[in-house]
Amino acid sequence: MPSQKGRIFLVTGGTSGIGYESAKALAGAGAQVVIAARNSKQGEEAITSIRQQTPDARLRFESLDLADLSSVRALSERLNATLPRLDGLINNAGIMEPPERGTSADGFEMQFAVNYLGHFALTAELLPLLQRADSPRVVTLSSIAAARGGAIHFQDMQFEQDYDPMAAYSQSKLACLMFARELQRRSDARGWGIQSLASHPGVSRTNLLANRGGVSGFVRRNLPFLFQPAAQGALPTLYAATAVEAQGGTYYGPTGMMEVRGPLGLAKVPPAATDADTASRLWAISEELSGTRFP
């Protein structure tokens, strides 16, 4: 990773897993890092842990609940008022397959709200701050689940009629990938000056996997050697956020079997994520649902 001295990053969900590893690596490279998450105690613990390896790390914690759009707006207001610019936004935080359907403070299905819609709104609110930077980047995390039967269920986006945890998760991560690609297209067309990239960590040993139920959760908790460590899972995100060679509109991830693990490279974009009409429709609906507008 090239030196990140003088650059400012925001990492959502930076208290554990891929987000923590991303924040740690960026701070170690000299960046100023804002860790945004729900739990302030975990935030302080993450900062303490990073400073044990990088004593002069420039870190701060900000409260953010992506399941509450008022919290998203409040964070954006604080950052727009206190930061000179934002060089990188890493839309990392997420939840995975809660067995029972939950709803956000705004009434949306929880995975759709946290994984996708909250990040859509956050990016819109922080666009002016990003535009103050030289070559700003937005990296949005998707998942290999986006390709596993993933679709945007326009007829029931909130899974009110028939909740399926995996289908809802796949939809949220497909939406993240489509958002990243559409953000780049609109940036190019409207002169926003933003590089938008997507990444996925393969299957990595994080709390997201450890908390899963059923046989899958048992395997991932008790046979960890089958999956890559979180630090390796963070490499596609870090490459997308910092590499000079990384290009807007691209998608990075592991390139081993089924992209579960392996060397870093270009990830396969599922056909569902390439439909421009669907992406445009999703964008318009997302603006309406979130109450945010891109210029």
Coordinates of C-alpha atoms in Angstrom, one line a residue:
M1 CA 0.0 0.0 0.0
P2 CA 1.3 3.5 -0.8
S3 CA 1.6 6.0 2.0
Q4 CA -1.7 7.4 3.0
K5 CA -0.3 10.3 5.0
G6 CA -2.5 13.3 4.7
R7 CA -5.6 11.4 3.6
I8 CA -8.8 11.1 5.5
F9 CA -11.0 7.9 5.5
L10 CA -14.3 7.0 7.0
V11 CA -14.8 3.3 7.6
T12 CA -18.3 2.1 8.6
G13 CA -18.4 -0.9 10.9
G14 CA -14.7 -0.4 11.7
T15 CA -14.8 -2.1 15.1
S16 CA -14.4 -5.7 13.9
G17 CA -13.8 -7.9 11.0
I18 CA -13.0 -6.5 7.6
G19 CA -13.8 -3.0 8.7
Y20 CA -11.3 -3.2 11.7
E21 CA -8.6 -4.6 9.5
S22 CA -9.2 -1.9 6.9
A23 CA -9.0 0.8 9.5
K24 CA -5.9 -0.7 11.1
A25 CA -4.1 -0.9 7.7
L26 CA -5.0 2.6 6.7
A27 CA -3.9 4.1 10.0
G28 CA -0.7 2.1 9.8
A29 CA -0.1 3.7 6.4
G30 CA -0.5 7.2 7.9
A31 CA -4.1 8.0 7.1
Q32 CA -6.5 9.8 9.4
V33 CA -9.3 7.3 10.0
V34 CA -12.8 7.9 11.3
I35 CA -14.4 4.6 12.6
A36 CA -18.2 4.8 12.5
A37 CA -20.2 2.2 14.3
R38 CA -23.0 1.7 16.8
N39 CA -21.1 0.6 19.9
S40 CA -18.9 3.3 21.4
K41 CA -17.2 0.8 23.8
Q42 CA -16.2 -1.4 20.9
G43 CA -15.0 1.7 19.0
E44 CA -12.7 2.7 21.8
E45 CA -11.4 -0.8 22.1
A46 CA -10.7 -0.9 18.4
I47 CA -8.8 2.4 18.6
T48 CA -6.8 1.2 21.6
S49 CA -5.9 -2.0 19.8
I50 CA -4.8 -0.2 16.6
R51 CA -2.7 2.2 18.6
Q52 CA -0.8 -0.7 20.2
Q53 CA 0.6 -1.4 16.8
T54 CA 0.7 2.2 15.5
P55 CA 1.1 4.5 18.6
D56 CA 0.8 7.7 16.6
A57 CA -2.3 6.5 14.6
R58 CA -4.8 9.3 13.9
L59 CA -8.1 7.8 14.8
R60 CA -11.5 8.9 16.1
F61 CA -14.8 7.2 16.7
E62 CA -18.2 8.4 15.5
S63 CA -21.5 7.0 16.4
L64 CA -23.5 5.6 13.5
D65 CA -26.6 3.4 13.3
L66 CA -27.2 2.6 9.6
A67 CA -30.6 1.2 10.6
D68 CA -31.7 4.7 11.5
L69 CA -31.5 7.4 8.8
S70 CA -31.6 10.2 11.3
S71 CA -28.3 8.8 12.7
V72 CA -26.9 8.7 9.2
R73 CA -27.9 12.4 8.7
A74 CA -26.5 13.4 12.1
L75 CA -23.1 11.8 11.4
S76 CA -23.0 13.5 8.0
E77 CA -23.7 16.9 9.6
R78 CA -20.9 16.4 12.1
L79 CA -18.4 15.3 9.5
N80 CA -19.3 18.1 7.1
A81 CA -18.8 20.6 9.9
T82 CA -15.5 19.2 11.3
L83 CA -13.5 17.6 8.4
P84 CA -11.8 19.6 5.7
R85 CA -12.5 16.9 3.2
L86 CA -13.0 13.2 2.9
D87 CA -10.6 11.3 0.6
G88 CA -12.1 7.9 1.0
L89 CA -15.5 6.4 2.2
I90 CA -15.5 2.7 2.9
N91 CA -19.1 1.4 3.0
N92 CA -18.3 -1.7 5.0
A93 CA -20.8 -2.3 7.8
G94 CA -23.3 -5.1 7.4
I95 CA -25.4 -7.8 9.0
M96 CA -26.0 -11.3 7.6
E97 CA -29.1 -13.5 7.5
P98 CA -30.9 -12.8 10.8
P99 CA -33.3 -15.8 11.1
E100 CA -36.3 -13.6 11.9
R101 CA -37.3 -10.6 9.8
G102 CA -36.4 -7.4 11.6
T103 CA -37.2 -3.8 10.7
S104 CA -35.1 -0.6 10.9
A105 CA -36.2 2.5 12.7
D106 CA -37.6 3.7 9.4
G107 CA -39.5 0.5 8.8
F108 CA -37.3 -1.2 6.2
E109 CA -36.1 -4.8 6.3
M110 CA -33.0 -4.8 8.4
Q111 CA -30.5 -6.2 5.9
F112 CA -31.7 -3.9 3.2
A113 CA -31.5 -0.9 5.6
V114 CA -28.1 -1.6 7.1
N115 CA -26.2 -3.2 4.2
Y116 CA -27.5 -1.0 1.5
L117 CA -29.9 1.9 2.1
G118 CA -28.0 3.5 5.0
H119 CA -24.8 3.5 2.9
F120 CA -26.7 4.9 -0.1
A121 CA -27.9 7.8 2.1
L122 CA -24.5 8.3 3.8
T123 CA -22.7 8.5 0.4
A124 CA -25.2 11.1 -0.8
E125 CA -24.9 13.2 2.4
L126 CA -21.1 13.1 2.3
L127 CA -20.7 13.8 -1.5
P128 CA -19.9 17.5 -0.9
L129 CA -17.1 16.5 1.6
L130 CA -15.8 13.9 -0.9
Q131 CA -15.7 16.5 -3.7
R132 CA -13.4 18.7 -1.6
A133 CA -10.7 16.0 -1.9
D134 CA -8.3 15.3 -4.7
S135 CA -9.3 12.0 -6.4
P136 CA -11.8 10.8 -3.8
R137 CA -12.9 7.2 -3.7
V138 CA -16.0 5.4 -2.5
V139 CA -15.6 1.7 -1.9
T140 CA -18.8 -0.3 -1.2
L141 CA -18.6 -3.9 0.0
S142 CA -20.7 -6.5 -1.8
S143 CA -20.5 -10.3 -1.4
I144 CA -20.3 -13.5 -3.4
A145 CA -23.9 -13.9 -2.3
A146 CA -24.8 -11.2 -4.8
A147 CA -24.4 -13.8 -7.5
R148 CA -26.3 -16.6 -5.7
G149 CA -29.7 -16.1 -7.1
G150 CA -29.5 -12.5 -6.2
A151 CA -32.3 -10.2 -7.6
I152 CA -33.9 -6.9 -6.7
H153 CA -37.4 -7.9 -5.6
F154 CA -39.2 -4.8 -6.7
Q155 CA -42.5 -6.5 -6.0
D156 CA -41.6 -6.9 -2.3
M157 CA -38.2 -5.3 -1.6
Q158 CA -38.8 -5.4 2.2
F159 CA -39.7 -9.1 2.2
E160 CA -43.0 -8.4 4.0
Q161 CA -44.8 -11.2 2.2
D162 CA -42.3 -14.1 2.5
Y163 CA -39.1 -13.5 4.5
D164 CA -36.1 -15.5 3.3
P165 CA -32.9 -14.6 5.2
M166 CA -30.5 -15.6 2.4
A167 CA -32.6 -14.0 -0.4
A168 CA -32.8 -10.8 1.6
Y169 CA -29.1 -10.8 2.2
S170 CA -28.4 -11.5 -1.5
Q171 CA -30.6 -8.7 -2.5
S172 CA -28.9 -6.2 -0.2
K173 CA -25.4 -7.2 -1.5
L174 CA -26.5 -7.1 -5.1
A175 CA -27.9 -3.6 -4.5
C176 CA -24.6 -2.6 -3.0
L177 CA -22.7 -3.8 -6.2
M178 CA -25.3 -2.1 -8.4
F179 CA -25.0 1.1 -6.4
A180 CA -21.2 1.1 -6.7
R181 CA -21.4 0.7 -10.5
E182 CA -24.2 3.2 -11.0
L183 CA -22.4 5.8 -8.8
Q184 CA -19.4 5.6 -11.1
R185 CA -21.6 6.0 -14.2
R186 CA -23.4 9.0 -12.7
S187 CA -20.1 10.5 -11.5
D188 CA -18.7 10.3 -15.0
A189 CA -21.8 11.7 -16.6
R190 CA -22.3 14.6 -14.2
G191 CA -18.8 15.5 -13.3
W192 CA -18.8 14.6 -9.6
G193 CA -15.1 13.6 -9.7
I194 CA -15.7 10.4 -7.6
Q195 CA -14.1 7.1 -8.2
S196 CA -16.6 4.4 -7.1
L197 CA -15.4 0.8 -6.7
A198 CA -16.8 -2.4 -5.2
S199 CA -15.1 -5.2 -3.3
H200 CA -15.9 -8.4 -1.6
P201 CA -13.9 -10.4 1.0
G202 CA -14.7 -13.9 -0.2
V203 CA -15.5 -16.0 2.9
S204 CA -13.4 -14.7 5.8
R205 CA -13.3 -15.5 9.5
T206 CA -15.3 -12.6 11.0
N207 CA -18.1 -12.2 13.5
L208 CA -20.5 -11.9 10.6
L209 CA -19.9 -15.6 9.8
A210 CA -19.4 -16.8 13.4
N211 CA -22.9 -15.6 14.3
R212 CA -24.7 -17.6 11.6
G213 CA -26.9 -20.4 12.6
G214 CA -27.4 -23.9 11.2
V215 CA -24.9 -26.2 9.6
S216 CA -23.2 -23.3 7.8
G217 CA -22.6 -21.4 11.0
F218 CA -21.3 -24.6 12.8
V219 CA -18.8 -25.2 10.0
R220 CA -17.6 -21.7 10.0
R221 CA -17.2 -21.5 13.8
N222 CA -15.5 -24.9 14.2
L223 CA -13.5 -25.4 10.9
P224 CA -12.0 -21.9 10.6
F225 CA -9.0 -23.2 8.6
L226 CA -11.3 -23.5 5.6
F227 CA -11.7 -19.8 5.4
Q228 CA -9.3 -16.9 5.0
P229 CA -8.4 -14.6 7.9
A230 CA -10.1 -11.2 8.1
A231 CA -6.8 -9.4 7.3
Q232 CA -6.7 -11.2 4.0
G233 CA -10.3 -10.6 3.4
A234 CA -9.7 -6.9 3.7
L235 CA -7.2 -6.8 0.9
P236 CA -9.7 -6.2 -2.0
T237 CA -11.2 -3.3 -0.1
L238 CA -7.8 -1.8 0.7
Y239 CA -6.6 -2.2 -2.9
A240 CA -9.8 -0.5 -4.1
A241 CA -9.4 2.3 -1.7
T242 CA -5.7 3.0 -2.2
A243 CA -4.0 1.4 -5.2
V244 CA -3.0 3.8 -7.9
E245 CA -3.9 1.2 -10.5
A246 CA -7.4 0.6 -9.2
Q247 CA -10.0 2.0 -11.6
G248 CA -13.5 3.4 -10.9
G249 CA -16.3 1.0 -11.8
T250 CA -14.3 -2.1 -11.0
Y251 CA -15.0 -4.9 -8.6
Y252 CA -12.2 -6.6 -6.6
G253 CA -12.1 -9.9 -4.6
P254 CA -10.4 -13.2 -4.1
T255 CA -9.8 -15.2 -7.3
G256 CA -9.6 -18.7 -6.0
M257 CA -12.3 -21.4 -6.4
M258 CA -15.7 -19.7 -6.4
E259 CA -14.0 -16.6 -5.2
V260 CA -14.2 -17.9 -1.6
R261 CA -10.5 -17.2 -1.0
G262 CA -7.3 -16.8 -2.9
P263 CA -5.2 -14.1 -4.6
L264 CA -6.5 -10.6 -5.1
G265 CA -7.9 -9.8 -8.5
L266 CA -11.0 -8.7 -10.5
A267 CA -14.2 -10.3 -9.2
K268 CA -16.9 -11.6 -11.5
V269 CA -19.8 -9.2 -11.8
P270 CA -23.0 -11.2 -11.9
P271 CA -25.3 -10.6 -14.9
A272 CA -28.0 -9.1 -12.6
A273 CA -25.7 -6.3 -11.6
T274 CA -25.1 -5.2 -15.2
D275 CA -28.7 -4.2 -16.1
A276 CA -28.6 -0.4 -16.5
D277 CA -32.4 -0.1 -16.3
T278 CA -32.6 -2.0 -13.1
A279 CA -29.8 0.0 -11.6
S280 CA -31.5 3.3 -12.6
R281 CA -34.8 2.1 -11.1
L282 CA -33.2 1.0 -7.9
W283 CA -31.4 4.4 -7.6
A284 CA -34.7 6.3 -8.0
I285 CA -36.4 4.1 -5.4
S286 CA -33.5 4.4 -3.0
E287 CA -33.6 8.2 -3.2
E288 CA -37.3 8.1 -2.4
L289 CA -37.0 5.6 0.5
S290 CA -34.0 7.3 2.1
G291 CA -35.2 10.9 1.5
T292 CA -31.8 11.8 0.1
R293 CA -30.9 13.2 -3.3
F294 CA -27.7 13.2 -5.3
P295 CA -27.2 16.3 -7.4

